[in-house]
Every structure is written in C-alpha cells, then in structure tokens.
Amino acid sequence: MTPVLGVSHSILGQPWHWRSLAADARDGFGADDLVTQLLLARGAERETLDQHRTPSIRAFMPDPSVFRDMDRAAVRLADAVQAGESVAVFGDYDVDGATSAALMILVLRDLGLEARPYIPDRLLEGYGPSGDALVRLAGEGASLIVTVDCGAQAFEALAMAHAHPVDVVVVDHHKCAAALPLAHALVNPNRLDEDEGAAHGHLAAVGVCFLLAAALLRTLEARGFFADRPKPNLIHHLDIVALGTVADVAQLRGLNRAFVAQGLKVMAQRRNVGLAALIEASRLTRAPTCSDLGFALGPRINAGGRVGRADLGVRLLTTRDPDEARGIAEELDRLNEERRLIEAGVQQAAELLANDRRRVVVVAGEGWHPGVIGIVAGRLKEKLGRPAIVIAIGEDGLGKGSGRSISGVDLGAAVLAAKEHGLLVAGGGHAMAAGLTIAADGIAAFADFLEERLAAGVDRAIGERALLVDAVLAPGGINPLLVESLDVGGPYGMGWPAPRIAAGPVRIIKADVVGNGHVRAVVAGDDGRSFKAVAFRAADTALGQALLAAAPHRRLWLAGRAKIDDWGSRPAAELHLEDAAWAN
C-alpha cells in the first residue's frame, strides 16, 4: 500500500494510509463528493447512502422481537403497568447505567407507573446487582426488578432473588457466559445463543432499553391500553439514549448513529429538565454536539458515581423540578473537578509502575480511588498504545480493576476467560472495556494470563497500526466551510471515526505549552495561509516535542481533525493534531 504523502514513518512512528483503498483517486473514488467519500470509507454501501446521510430511527430500527426474551420481558412489564405493581429499576453508576435506568423510569412514568431507582454505591457495593440488595428491594414491596446495564453475570444474586421470590428482568449488553443466570427474562444482544439480534451487539445498554420500551408500548397497544390515553412518544427520550450511547463509547454504526443523530436534535430542544441544567452547568451556550456528550456532559454524570453519590445521575435525568435539577447539576460539576484532581494523582502513580515490556499493562496500587481507575486505564492505553488495566487495592485485600483495550484486542473476553479459570472473584465487559474484582495476591498470575492470551493479538494490532487519512488539503483548505461539509457525514464516534485531514506542508510560526500539557501552534503554508493547531496532552510526547523544537525553516505535514474555534470575534477552523511528519 502506497503511504499517503509518502509518510511511511511519522513522528509517532507510524505510516499514513488512506482510510479506504477506494479513497485513493487512482481507483476513481475522487469522482464522488466529499460526504459520499466519507460514508463509503466507513463501510456504507452505495445503495444505503441516503440512509446514512440522514440516519433515522425508522431506517435502522429492528423488530424488537428478534431478540431472545424480548417479548417475554415486554409482557412482564406490561402486566406490571396494568396492575400498578411496585417496580424497581436497578442500574449501574456509570453514564450508560444512569441513562438506562432513567429511560426505563421515564417510560414507565409516561405509562402511569412510578418506578423506584436503585443505583449501587461503587465503593460499598461494587458493580452489578447483589443478592442482598435484590432481596431487600423485594422485602420493601417490589414485585418486579429490572436490572439495566448489569446482571448478565449475576448468578448468585439472581438465584437469591428467585428464591424469595421476585421477578427479575435483565437488560444488559455485556458479554455473557454459555450458562445464563436465573431470571424471568434476559435481554442482551451479546447472549451466546442470540440469533438475528446478535447483529446489534454494539448497542449500549440504553439502546437495548429503548428497544424494550418499544416492545412494551407495542404489547400494551395490542391490549387496548391506549384506547383512552395518549401513547407516549419514545422519540422525546432520545436525548438520554444519545448521551448513554456516546458516553459508553459504543460503535456509532447503524441504529446507534440514528440514536445519536436524532437524540442531539431532541437535546437541542432541552425537553429534559435535568439535561438542560447539566448543559448550563457545563457552560455550553450552543446546542450540544456529539463531542460534548463524551467530553462535557458524560464526565459530569459519571462524577456522581465515581466520587460522589451514585444516584445523582438518575435523579438529575428524571427530576421534574428545575430547582432540584440545577442543584444536582451544580453538584455534579463540582464533583467532576474533584474527580480531575484525584485522577491526576492516580495517573501519575500508575505511569511510574507501567511495565514497558508487557503487551498488556497491568498496574495496581493501594489507596487509589476506584472511581477513577477506568479513566486512568484509558489514559494509559492512549499513551502506551496497548491494553491497560488499573487496579485499586482496598484495605480488605481485594482489588477493583478497570481496563481499556485497543482496536482488534477483545479485553472483555479475556477477562471473562480469566474469571472462568478461577483467577478473578468477578469480571466481565466487552471488547474495548472490562471490569474485575481480584485478590491482591492473584494480580501477578492474572497479568501473566493476559500476557499469554493476548500478546499475539496485541502485536498484530500494533503491527497493523497506521494513521488513516480521509483527505489531503493545502493549508488554506482548513476553514469553517470544510468543517461544515465534514459534519454532514456525522455523527462521528467509535466505529464511525471523525474525518482525519492531512494538511501542509507548513512551517511552525509559534508553538507553546498551554493548559494541562497541551501544545498550541500557529502554522503557515507555502500558499501563504495560516491556521492554529493543537496537540492535546502532548507536551511530553514525541509529537509535542517536535512541534516545540521545530526550526523555522523545517516543513511538516500535519494530520488531525478539523474543528471550529469560536473563541474569537468570528469562527475560525483549527486542526486538532494526532500526528505529524517531516516534509522534504
């Protein structure tokens, strides 16, 4: 494969390739308009281009009944609605868990049933349903418990609930074992016995909850439930679905793209009182974008479960009181700042312990806050280019771990295999992320297990790594009109990557370090046009050092994402850098 611009070894040590072979003009791809090129390069078929240009729920929504246990779950929920039963929704403390729980509560509220939320405390209870909590909910009157974003591996807890008895419907998306826990219904596209529904295994839990809500409304409609009352419009809750989908880093393909595209439109209307307050607390003065969901709103929801009270996110998303919403949003904003400080300390300690010889980085420390280990694992993964697991060891000798993987390496399956080999107390996840509980004296054996199981896959993924480029432009092409054109192919995210532009050649006019280790540069090209470029958290990397030390006469090719910088008197385009290469 011929490298883009002849870059076979960039400053970060990787070749630059076209995202798709078809993107090379030699194959006739250049005859298409820019958006068509972007869509085709991301796997869209030509006959589905119109669907992908304006992704709608109708175009991508499957029949919910194709999923195993979906109809059984919908019938049980419909029975509860019509009988006015006491229902509890057991969620998780992250954004996907909070939005999943909020969606179920809001839909049931629309149907006249006020469900009770239950979010476990990360520090005291850990991830997923515990038997004690389920039994306690049953003892307090709940006849039906719906677990969302958890439960697929809760064998003991669900067995205890069944013995009391209380019906439990599990709605999850995490990997399942061959055996399934005892539940009234278990809806999960990642069940090993799933058929047609397996094609939707990339859905976040909140997306699976949306499908269950659709099945519930259809079941009630068939019973004549809406003969004398309005049928709820699920579209009004797509803002919550979009937030959970993006924050859980779900692949933005098919239905997920429709969820996010349409959810952003709903969010711009600020229908949800809590989300409106969170947008205000995040100091967003415009309609939120997909990036805002992942980097502004999601982290604040997460902060409640990480370093605050676990139920704050669900309370915010389900409240009808603007004053309460404002208070919760302000508290989440404060907790998010606290989380940043805690995270920085754990990250510094974790980086010192990282073993450069390991293909899978496993670090552990006593006193680390378990609420930030997932974020730190993601930072390590980004910096080292390898899967990373960060474990916080508690006073009881148990470690709580969180891991993040790289494309092509299924970390969730490896963690599940480690659990089945008796190396973990608990564990599970999906391809790109996993969580676990482990005895401190078993960490070394666990790290060896991962190394043996994943080393070849990591080497293969690293060896195949290349920076994928969508277009090459002269510096003058980096302008607001370009950004507007690129946005048409969105929303972008995991599995539907934002367009990457290569621009140049340019000379560095000025470069300095700003903020938390970001490198900001003003560059100018041979065409006399200049623009700003920013390399985030790059001051101590090869890329950042090259930008800071570049001699005035040396020219570079820059690669990254074109974004709008609206801080000045008029919007300008800038490039968020991911790599650079010296030009001849």
Coordinates of C-alpha atoms in Angstrom, one line a residue:
M1 CA 0.0 0.0 0.0
T2 CA 1.4 3.4 -1.0
P3 CA 1.6 5.7 2.0
V4 CA -0.2 9.0 1.9
L5 CA 2.2 11.8 1.1
G6 CA 4.9 9.2 1.2
V7 CA 4.8 9.1 5.0
S8 CA 5.9 5.6 6.0
H9 CA 7.3 6.6 9.4
S10 CA 5.8 9.6 11.1
I11 CA 7.0 11.4 14.2
L12 CA 4.9 9.0 16.2
G13 CA 6.4 6.1 14.2
Q14 CA 3.5 5.0 12.0
P15 CA 2.7 5.0 8.3
W16 CA -0.1 7.2 6.9
H17 CA -2.6 5.2 4.8
W18 CA -5.9 6.1 3.1
R19 CA -8.8 5.0 5.3
S20 CA -10.2 3.0 2.4
L21 CA -8.4 1.8 -0.7
A22 CA -11.2 3.4 -2.6
A23 CA -10.1 6.7 -1.2
D24 CA -7.1 6.7 -3.5
A25 CA -8.1 8.7 -6.5
R26 CA -6.4 6.1 -8.7
D27 CA -9.5 3.9 -8.0
G28 CA -11.9 6.5 -9.2
F29 CA -13.0 7.5 -5.7
G30 CA -12.2 11.1 -6.3
A31 CA -15.2 11.5 -8.6
D32 CA -17.6 11.3 -5.6
D33 CA -18.4 14.3 -3.4
L34 CA -16.6 14.6 -0.1
V35 CA -19.5 13.3 2.1
T36 CA -20.0 10.3 -0.2
Q37 CA -16.3 9.5 0.1
L38 CA -16.5 9.7 3.9
L39 CA -19.6 7.4 4.1
L40 CA -18.2 4.8 1.7
A41 CA -14.8 4.8 3.5
R42 CA -16.7 4.0 6.7
G43 CA -18.4 0.9 5.2
A44 CA -21.7 2.3 4.0
E45 CA -23.0 0.6 0.8
R46 CA -23.8 2.8 -2.1
E47 CA -27.5 1.8 -2.0
T48 CA -27.7 2.9 1.6
L49 CA -26.0 6.3 1.2
D50 CA -29.3 8.3 1.6
Q51 CA -30.0 6.4 4.9
H52 CA -26.5 7.2 6.2
R53 CA -26.6 10.8 5.2
T54 CA -29.6 11.4 7.4
P55 CA -29.8 8.4 9.8
S56 CA -33.3 7.9 11.2
I57 CA -34.7 5.6 13.7
R58 CA -37.2 4.2 11.2
A59 CA -34.5 3.3 8.7
F60 CA -32.3 1.4 11.2
M61 CA -34.7 0.1 13.9
P62 CA -35.0 -3.7 14.0
D63 CA -38.1 -5.5 15.2
P64 CA -37.5 -5.8 18.9
S65 CA -39.0 -9.3 18.8
V66 CA -35.9 -10.7 17.1
F67 CA -34.0 -10.6 20.4
R68 CA -34.3 -13.5 22.7
D69 CA -36.6 -13.0 25.7
M70 CA -37.6 -9.5 24.5
D71 CA -41.3 -10.4 24.1
R72 CA -41.3 -12.2 27.5
A73 CA -39.8 -9.1 29.1
A74 CA -42.3 -6.8 27.4
V75 CA -45.2 -8.9 28.6
R76 CA -44.0 -8.9 32.2
L77 CA -43.5 -5.1 32.2
A78 CA -46.9 -4.7 30.6
D79 CA -48.5 -6.8 33.3
A80 CA -46.8 -4.6 35.9
V81 CA -48.0 -1.4 34.3
Q82 CA -51.6 -2.6 34.1
A83 CA -51.6 -4.0 37.6
G84 CA -49.9 -1.0 39.1
E85 CA -47.2 -3.2 40.6
S86 CA -44.2 -1.9 42.6
V87 CA -41.3 -1.9 40.2
A88 CA -37.6 -1.2 41.0
V89 CA -35.0 -0.3 38.3
F90 CA -31.5 -1.5 39.3
G91 CA -28.9 0.4 37.4
D92 CA -25.1 1.0 37.3
Y93 CA -23.2 4.0 38.4
D94 CA -21.7 5.0 35.0
V95 CA -23.4 7.0 32.3
D96 CA -24.8 4.1 30.4
G97 CA -26.3 2.7 33.6
A98 CA -27.7 6.1 34.7
T99 CA -29.3 6.8 31.3
S100 CA -30.6 3.2 31.0
A101 CA -32.3 3.5 34.4
A102 CA -33.6 7.0 33.7
L103 CA -35.1 5.8 30.4
M104 CA -36.9 2.9 31.9
I105 CA -38.2 5.1 34.8
L106 CA -39.4 7.9 32.4
V107 CA -41.1 5.5 30.1
L108 CA -42.9 3.7 33.0
R109 CA -43.8 7.2 34.4
D110 CA -45.3 8.1 31.0
L111 CA -47.5 4.9 31.4
G112 CA -48.6 5.9 34.8
L113 CA -46.3 3.8 36.9
E114 CA -43.7 5.4 39.2
A115 CA -40.7 3.0 39.4
R116 CA -38.1 3.2 42.1
P117 CA -34.4 3.6 41.1
Y118 CA -31.6 1.8 42.8
I119 CA -28.0 2.5 41.9
P120 CA -25.4 0.6 43.9
D121 CA -22.6 2.5 45.7
R122 CA -19.3 1.9 43.8
L123 CA -17.2 1.7 46.9
L124 CA -19.6 -0.1 49.3
E125 CA -21.4 -2.4 46.9
G126 CA -19.4 -2.6 43.7
Y127 CA -20.7 -3.3 40.2
G128 CA -23.9 -5.1 39.4
P129 CA -26.8 -6.5 41.4
S130 CA -26.0 -8.1 44.8
G131 CA -28.3 -10.7 46.3
D132 CA -28.7 -8.7 49.5
A133 CA -29.9 -5.6 47.5
L134 CA -32.4 -7.6 45.4
V135 CA -33.8 -9.3 48.4
R136 CA -34.1 -6.0 50.3
L137 CA -36.0 -4.5 47.4
A138 CA -38.3 -7.4 47.3
G139 CA -38.8 -7.1 51.1
E140 CA -39.7 -3.5 50.6
G141 CA -42.5 -4.4 48.2
A142 CA -41.0 -4.7 44.8
S143 CA -42.6 -7.5 42.8
L144 CA -40.6 -6.8 39.7
I145 CA -36.9 -5.6 39.4
V146 CA -35.5 -4.6 36.1
T147 CA -31.6 -4.6 36.0
V148 CA -30.1 -2.4 33.4
D149 CA -26.5 -2.3 32.1
C150 CA -25.8 -5.2 34.6
G151 CA -26.9 -8.6 35.5
A152 CA -25.6 -10.8 32.7
Q153 CA -23.1 -12.4 35.1
A154 CA -25.0 -12.0 38.4
F155 CA -25.6 -15.8 39.0
E156 CA -25.7 -15.7 42.8
A157 CA -27.6 -12.5 43.2
L158 CA -30.4 -13.6 40.8
A159 CA -30.6 -17.0 42.4
M160 CA -31.2 -15.3 45.7
A161 CA -33.9 -13.1 44.2
H162 CA -35.6 -16.1 42.6
A163 CA -35.8 -17.8 46.0
H164 CA -37.7 -15.1 47.7
P165 CA -39.4 -14.8 45.2
V166 CA -39.3 -11.7 43.0
D167 CA -39.3 -11.5 39.2
V168 CA -36.1 -10.0 37.7
V169 CA -35.8 -8.8 34.1
V170 CA -32.2 -8.3 33.0
V171 CA -31.4 -5.8 30.3
D172 CA -27.7 -5.8 29.5
H173 CA -25.1 -5.7 26.7
H174 CA -22.1 -7.1 28.4
K175 CA -20.6 -10.4 27.3
C176 CA -22.5 -13.5 28.6
A177 CA -21.2 -16.9 29.5
A178 CA -22.5 -20.0 28.0
A179 CA -24.8 -20.5 31.0
L180 CA -27.2 -17.7 31.9
P181 CA -28.2 -16.6 35.4
L182 CA -31.8 -17.4 36.6
A183 CA -34.1 -14.5 35.5
H184 CA -37.6 -14.1 34.3
A185 CA -36.1 -12.7 31.1
L186 CA -32.6 -11.8 30.0
V187 CA -32.5 -9.4 27.0
N188 CA -28.9 -9.0 25.7
P189 CA -27.8 -8.9 22.1
N190 CA -24.5 -10.5 23.3
R191 CA -26.1 -13.7 24.5
L192 CA -24.2 -16.6 23.0
D193 CA -27.4 -18.2 21.9
E194 CA -28.6 -14.9 20.2
D195 CA -29.5 -15.2 16.5
E196 CA -30.6 -12.2 14.5
G197 CA -30.3 -9.9 17.5
A198 CA -26.5 -10.6 17.6
A199 CA -26.1 -8.1 14.7
H200 CA -26.9 -5.4 17.3
G201 CA -24.3 -6.4 19.8
H202 CA -22.7 -3.0 19.5
L203 CA -25.7 -1.3 21.2
A204 CA -25.1 0.3 24.6
A205 CA -27.4 -0.9 27.4
V206 CA -29.5 2.3 26.9
G207 CA -30.1 1.3 23.3
V208 CA -31.3 -2.1 24.4
C209 CA -33.6 -0.4 26.9
F210 CA -35.0 1.7 24.1
L211 CA -35.9 -1.4 22.1
L212 CA -37.5 -2.9 25.2
A213 CA -39.6 0.3 25.7
A214 CA -40.7 0.0 22.1
A215 CA -41.7 -3.7 22.6
L216 CA -43.6 -2.7 25.8
L217 CA -45.6 0.0 24.1
R218 CA -46.5 -2.4 21.3
T219 CA -47.6 -5.0 23.8
L220 CA -49.8 -2.5 25.6
E221 CA -51.2 -1.2 22.4
A222 CA -52.2 -4.7 21.4
R223 CA -54.1 -4.9 24.7
G224 CA -56.0 -1.7 24.0
F225 CA -54.2 0.2 26.8
F226 CA -54.1 3.4 24.7
A227 CA -57.7 3.4 23.8
D228 CA -58.5 6.2 26.3
R229 CA -55.0 7.6 26.9
P230 CA -52.2 9.0 24.7
K231 CA -49.4 6.7 23.6
P232 CA -46.0 8.0 24.8
N233 CA -43.6 9.2 22.2
L234 CA -40.3 7.5 22.7
I235 CA -38.6 9.9 20.4
H236 CA -38.8 12.5 23.2
H237 CA -36.3 10.4 25.3
L238 CA -33.7 10.0 22.5
D239 CA -31.6 12.7 24.2
I240 CA -30.9 10.3 27.1
V241 CA -30.3 7.4 24.7
A242 CA -27.7 9.5 22.7
L243 CA -25.9 10.5 25.9
G244 CA -25.6 7.0 27.1
T245 CA -24.5 5.6 23.7
V246 CA -21.7 8.1 23.2
A247 CA -20.5 8.1 26.8
D248 CA -20.2 4.3 26.8
V249 CA -18.1 4.6 23.6
A250 CA -20.5 2.3 21.7
Q251 CA -19.8 2.0 18.0
L252 CA -21.7 4.6 16.1
R253 CA -22.9 2.3 13.4
G254 CA -26.5 1.6 12.2
L255 CA -29.0 2.2 14.9
N256 CA -26.5 3.8 17.2
R257 CA -25.9 6.6 14.6
A258 CA -29.6 7.2 14.4
F259 CA -29.9 7.3 18.2
V260 CA -27.2 10.0 18.4
A261 CA -28.2 12.0 15.3
Q262 CA -31.9 12.2 16.4
G263 CA -31.0 12.5 20.1
L264 CA -28.9 15.6 19.5
K265 CA -31.9 17.2 17.9
V266 CA -34.1 16.4 20.9
M267 CA -31.4 17.6 23.3
A268 CA -31.2 21.0 21.4
Q269 CA -34.9 21.5 22.4
R270 CA -33.9 21.0 26.1
R271 CA -37.0 19.0 26.8
N272 CA -35.4 17.1 29.7
V273 CA -35.2 19.4 32.7
G274 CA -32.1 17.7 34.1
L275 CA -30.2 17.7 30.9
A276 CA -30.9 21.3 30.3
A277 CA -29.5 22.1 33.8
L278 CA -26.4 20.0 33.0
I279 CA -25.8 21.8 29.7
E280 CA -26.0 25.1 31.6
A281 CA -23.6 23.8 34.3
S282 CA -21.2 22.7 31.6
R283 CA -21.2 26.2 30.3
L284 CA -22.3 25.2 26.8
T285 CA -24.0 28.2 25.1
R286 CA -24.9 26.4 21.9
A287 CA -26.7 23.2 21.0
P288 CA -24.6 20.2 22.3
T289 CA -22.6 18.2 19.8
C290 CA -21.6 14.5 19.8
S291 CA -18.2 15.5 21.2
D292 CA -19.9 17.4 24.1
L293 CA -21.7 14.2 25.1
G294 CA -18.4 12.4 25.5
F295 CA -16.3 15.2 27.0
A296 CA -18.6 17.6 28.8
L297 CA -21.9 16.0 29.8
G298 CA -20.9 12.4 30.2
P299 CA -18.0 13.0 32.6
R300 CA -20.2 15.1 34.9
I301 CA -22.9 12.3 35.1
N302 CA -20.0 9.9 35.7
A303 CA -18.6 12.0 38.5
G304 CA -21.6 11.2 40.7
G305 CA -20.9 7.5 40.6
R306 CA -17.1 7.9 40.8
V307 CA -16.5 10.3 43.6
G308 CA -20.0 11.4 44.8
R309 CA -23.4 9.8 45.3
A310 CA -24.1 7.1 42.8
D311 CA -27.8 8.0 42.3
L312 CA -27.2 11.7 41.3
G313 CA -27.2 11.0 37.6
V314 CA -30.5 9.2 37.6
R315 CA -32.1 11.8 39.9
L316 CA -30.9 14.5 37.5
L317 CA -32.3 12.8 34.4
T318 CA -35.7 12.0 36.0
T319 CA -36.5 15.1 38.0
R320 CA -39.3 17.4 37.0
D321 CA -38.2 20.2 39.3
P322 CA -36.0 22.8 37.6
D323 CA -34.6 24.0 41.0
E324 CA -33.6 20.4 42.0
A325 CA -32.1 19.8 38.6
R326 CA -30.0 23.0 38.9
G327 CA -28.7 22.0 42.3
I328 CA -27.8 18.4 41.2
A329 CA -26.1 19.7 38.0
E330 CA -24.0 22.2 40.0
E331 CA -23.0 19.4 42.5
L332 CA -22.0 17.1 39.6
D333 CA -19.9 19.9 38.1
R334 CA -18.1 20.4 41.4
L335 CA -17.6 16.6 41.8
N336 CA -16.2 16.5 38.3
E337 CA -13.5 19.0 39.2
E338 CA -12.7 16.9 42.3
R339 CA -12.5 13.8 40.1
R340 CA -10.0 15.5 37.9
L341 CA -7.6 16.1 40.8
I342 CA -8.0 12.6 42.1
E343 CA -7.4 11.2 38.6
A344 CA -4.2 13.2 38.1
G345 CA -2.7 11.7 41.2
V346 CA -3.6 8.1 40.4
Q347 CA -2.4 8.5 36.8
Q348 CA 1.0 9.8 37.8
A349 CA 1.5 6.8 40.1
A350 CA 0.2 4.4 37.5
E351 CA 2.5 5.6 34.8
L352 CA 5.5 5.1 37.1
L353 CA 4.5 1.4 37.6
A354 CA 3.8 0.6 33.9
N355 CA 6.0 -2.2 32.6
D356 CA 7.1 -1.3 29.0
R357 CA 7.9 -4.9 28.3
R358 CA 4.3 -6.1 28.7
R359 CA 1.9 -6.2 25.9
V360 CA -1.0 -5.8 28.4
V361 CA -0.2 -3.2 31.0
V362 CA -1.5 -4.2 34.5
V363 CA -0.8 -1.8 37.4
A364 CA -2.1 -1.9 40.9
G365 CA -1.8 0.4 43.9
E366 CA -3.1 0.7 47.4
G367 CA -5.2 3.8 48.3
W368 CA -6.1 4.5 44.7
H369 CA -9.6 5.8 44.3
P370 CA -11.6 3.1 42.4
G371 CA -13.8 5.8 40.9
V372 CA -11.1 7.0 38.6
I373 CA -9.3 3.8 37.6
G374 CA -11.3 3.4 34.4
I375 CA -10.3 6.9 33.2
V376 CA -6.7 6.3 34.1
A377 CA -6.7 3.0 32.2
G378 CA -7.9 4.8 29.2
R379 CA -5.2 7.4 29.6
L380 CA -2.5 4.7 29.9
K381 CA -3.9 2.9 26.8
E382 CA -3.7 6.1 24.8
K383 CA -0.2 6.9 25.9
L384 CA 1.3 3.5 25.6
G385 CA -0.8 2.2 22.7
R386 CA -1.5 -1.1 24.5
P387 CA -4.4 -2.5 26.5
A388 CA -4.2 -1.3 30.1
I389 CA -5.8 -2.4 33.4
V390 CA -5.6 -0.3 36.5
I391 CA -6.4 -2.0 39.9
A392 CA -7.2 -0.2 43.2
I393 CA -6.4 -2.4 46.1
G394 CA -8.6 -1.9 49.2
E395 CA -7.9 -2.4 52.9
D396 CA -9.7 -5.8 52.6
G397 CA -7.0 -7.1 50.2
L398 CA -9.4 -7.1 47.2
G399 CA -8.6 -5.2 44.1
K400 CA -11.2 -3.4 41.9
G401 CA -9.9 -3.2 38.4
S402 CA -10.9 -1.5 35.2
G403 CA -9.4 -2.0 31.8
R404 CA -9.4 -0.3 28.3
S405 CA -8.3 -2.0 25.1
I406 CA -7.1 -1.1 21.6
S407 CA -8.9 -2.0 18.4
G408 CA -8.5 -5.6 17.5
V409 CA -8.0 -6.9 21.0
D410 CA -11.0 -8.2 22.9
L411 CA -10.3 -7.4 26.5
G412 CA -13.8 -8.4 27.8
A413 CA -13.5 -11.9 26.5
A414 CA -10.0 -12.3 28.1
V415 CA -11.3 -11.1 31.5
L416 CA -14.3 -13.4 31.3
A417 CA -11.9 -16.3 30.5
A418 CA -9.7 -15.3 33.5
K419 CA -12.8 -15.5 35.7
E420 CA -13.6 -19.0 34.3
H421 CA -10.1 -20.1 35.1
G422 CA -10.5 -19.0 38.7
L423 CA -8.2 -16.1 38.6
L424 CA -10.8 -13.5 39.4
V425 CA -13.5 -13.0 42.1
A426 CA -15.7 -11.4 39.4
G427 CA -15.2 -9.9 36.0
G428 CA -16.7 -9.1 32.6
G429 CA -17.1 -6.5 30.0
H430 CA -17.0 -6.0 26.2
A431 CA -14.3 -5.8 23.6
M432 CA -13.0 -2.4 24.5
A433 CA -13.5 -2.2 28.2
A434 CA -13.8 -4.5 31.2
G435 CA -14.1 -4.5 35.0
L436 CA -13.0 -7.0 37.6
T437 CA -12.5 -7.9 41.2
I438 CA -9.4 -9.8 42.2
A439 CA -7.5 -10.8 45.3
A440 CA -4.3 -8.7 45.6
D441 CA -2.1 -11.8 45.8
G442 CA -3.5 -13.0 42.4
I443 CA -2.7 -10.0 40.4
A444 CA 0.7 -11.3 39.1
A445 CA -0.9 -14.6 37.9
F446 CA -3.7 -12.6 36.2
A447 CA -1.2 -10.4 34.4
D448 CA 0.7 -13.5 33.2
F449 CA -2.6 -15.0 32.0
L450 CA -3.5 -11.9 30.0
E451 CA 0.0 -11.7 28.5
E452 CA -0.1 -15.3 27.3
R453 CA -3.6 -15.0 25.9
L454 CA -3.4 -11.5 24.3
A455 CA 0.3 -10.9 23.4
A456 CA 0.0 -12.2 19.8
G457 CA -3.2 -10.2 19.2
V458 CA -1.6 -7.0 20.6
D459 CA 1.5 -7.5 18.5
R460 CA -0.7 -8.0 15.4
A461 CA -2.8 -4.9 16.2
I462 CA 0.2 -2.8 16.8
G463 CA 1.9 -4.1 13.6
E464 CA -1.1 -3.2 11.6
R465 CA -1.5 0.2 13.1
A466 CA -1.5 3.1 10.7
L467 CA -2.9 6.6 10.8
L468 CA -5.9 6.5 8.4
V469 CA -6.4 9.7 6.4
D470 CA -9.5 10.8 4.6
A471 CA -8.3 13.8 2.7
V472 CA -5.2 15.9 1.9
L473 CA -5.5 19.7 1.8
A474 CA -3.4 22.7 1.4
P475 CA -3.3 24.9 4.5
G476 CA -5.9 27.3 3.0
G477 CA -8.3 24.4 2.9
I478 CA -8.6 24.3 6.7
N479 CA -11.5 26.7 7.0
P480 CA -15.1 26.7 8.5
L481 CA -16.7 25.7 5.3
L482 CA -14.6 22.5 5.4
V483 CA -15.8 21.7 8.9
E484 CA -19.4 22.3 7.9
S485 CA -19.0 19.9 5.0
L486 CA -17.4 17.2 7.1
D487 CA -20.1 17.4 9.7
V488 CA -22.7 16.3 7.2
G489 CA -21.2 12.8 7.4
G490 CA -21.7 12.6 11.2
P491 CA -22.4 11.9 13.9
Y492 CA -18.9 10.6 14.5
G493 CA -17.5 8.4 17.2
M494 CA -16.3 4.9 18.0
G495 CA -16.7 2.7 14.9
W496 CA -17.6 5.8 12.7
P497 CA -14.5 7.8 13.1
A498 CA -14.4 11.6 12.5
P499 CA -12.6 12.5 9.3
R500 CA -8.9 12.9 9.6
I501 CA -7.3 15.6 7.4
A502 CA -3.6 15.8 6.4
A503 CA -2.5 19.4 5.6
G504 CA 0.7 21.0 4.6
P505 CA 3.4 21.4 4.1
V506 CA 3.6 24.0 6.9
R507 CA 6.2 25.8 9.0
I508 CA 5.8 26.4 12.7
I509 CA 5.4 30.2 13.3
K510 CA 4.9 29.9 17.0
A511 CA 4.5 27.0 19.5
D512 CA 4.0 26.9 23.2
V513 CA 2.5 24.8 26.0
V514 CA -0.9 25.8 27.3
G515 CA -3.3 24.4 29.9
N516 CA -2.7 20.8 31.1
G517 CA 0.2 19.9 28.9
H518 CA -1.4 20.9 25.6
V519 CA 0.8 22.1 22.7
R520 CA -0.6 25.0 20.7
A521 CA 1.0 26.1 17.4
V522 CA 0.4 28.6 14.7
V523 CA 1.5 27.3 11.3
A524 CA 1.7 28.7 7.8
G525 CA 1.9 27.0 4.5
D526 CA 3.5 27.7 1.1
D527 CA 0.1 29.1 0.0
G528 CA 0.5 32.0 2.5
R529 CA -2.4 30.8 4.6
S530 CA -2.1 30.0 8.3
F531 CA -4.1 28.3 10.9
K532 CA -3.9 27.1 14.6
A533 CA -3.1 23.6 15.5
V534 CA -3.5 22.0 19.0
A535 CA -2.0 18.7 20.2
F536 CA -3.8 17.8 23.4
R537 CA -1.8 16.4 26.4
A538 CA 1.2 16.1 24.1
A539 CA 3.8 18.3 25.8
D540 CA 5.9 15.3 26.9
T541 CA 5.4 13.2 23.8
A542 CA 7.5 13.0 20.6
L543 CA 4.8 14.9 18.7
G544 CA 4.7 17.8 21.2
Q545 CA 8.5 18.0 21.5
A546 CA 8.8 18.1 17.7
L547 CA 6.4 20.9 17.4
L548 CA 8.1 22.9 20.2
A549 CA 11.6 22.4 18.8
A550 CA 10.9 22.7 15.1
A551 CA 13.3 25.1 13.3
P552 CA 11.7 27.9 11.4
H553 CA 12.9 26.6 8.0
R554 CA 11.7 22.9 8.6
R555 CA 8.4 21.9 7.0
L556 CA 5.9 19.4 8.3
W557 CA 2.8 17.6 7.2
L558 CA 0.1 17.7 10.0
A559 CA -2.7 15.2 10.5
G560 CA -5.7 15.5 12.7
R561 CA -9.4 16.6 13.0
A562 CA -10.6 19.9 11.7
K563 CA -12.7 21.7 14.3
I564 CA -14.3 25.2 14.7
D565 CA -12.6 27.6 17.1
D566 CA -15.4 30.0 18.1
W567 CA -13.5 31.9 20.8
G568 CA -12.6 34.8 18.6
S569 CA -14.7 37.6 17.1
R570 CA -15.5 35.2 14.2
P571 CA -15.3 31.5 13.9
A572 CA -12.1 30.0 12.5
A573 CA -11.0 26.5 11.8
E574 CA -8.2 24.7 13.6
L575 CA -6.6 21.3 13.5
H576 CA -6.6 19.0 16.5
L577 CA -3.4 17.1 15.9
E578 CA -2.9 13.4 16.1
D579 CA 0.4 13.1 14.2
A580 CA 2.9 14.9 12.1
A581 CA 5.7 14.0 9.7
W582 CA 8.7 15.9 8.3
A583 CA 8.2 17.1 4.7
N584 CA 11.0 17.0 2.1

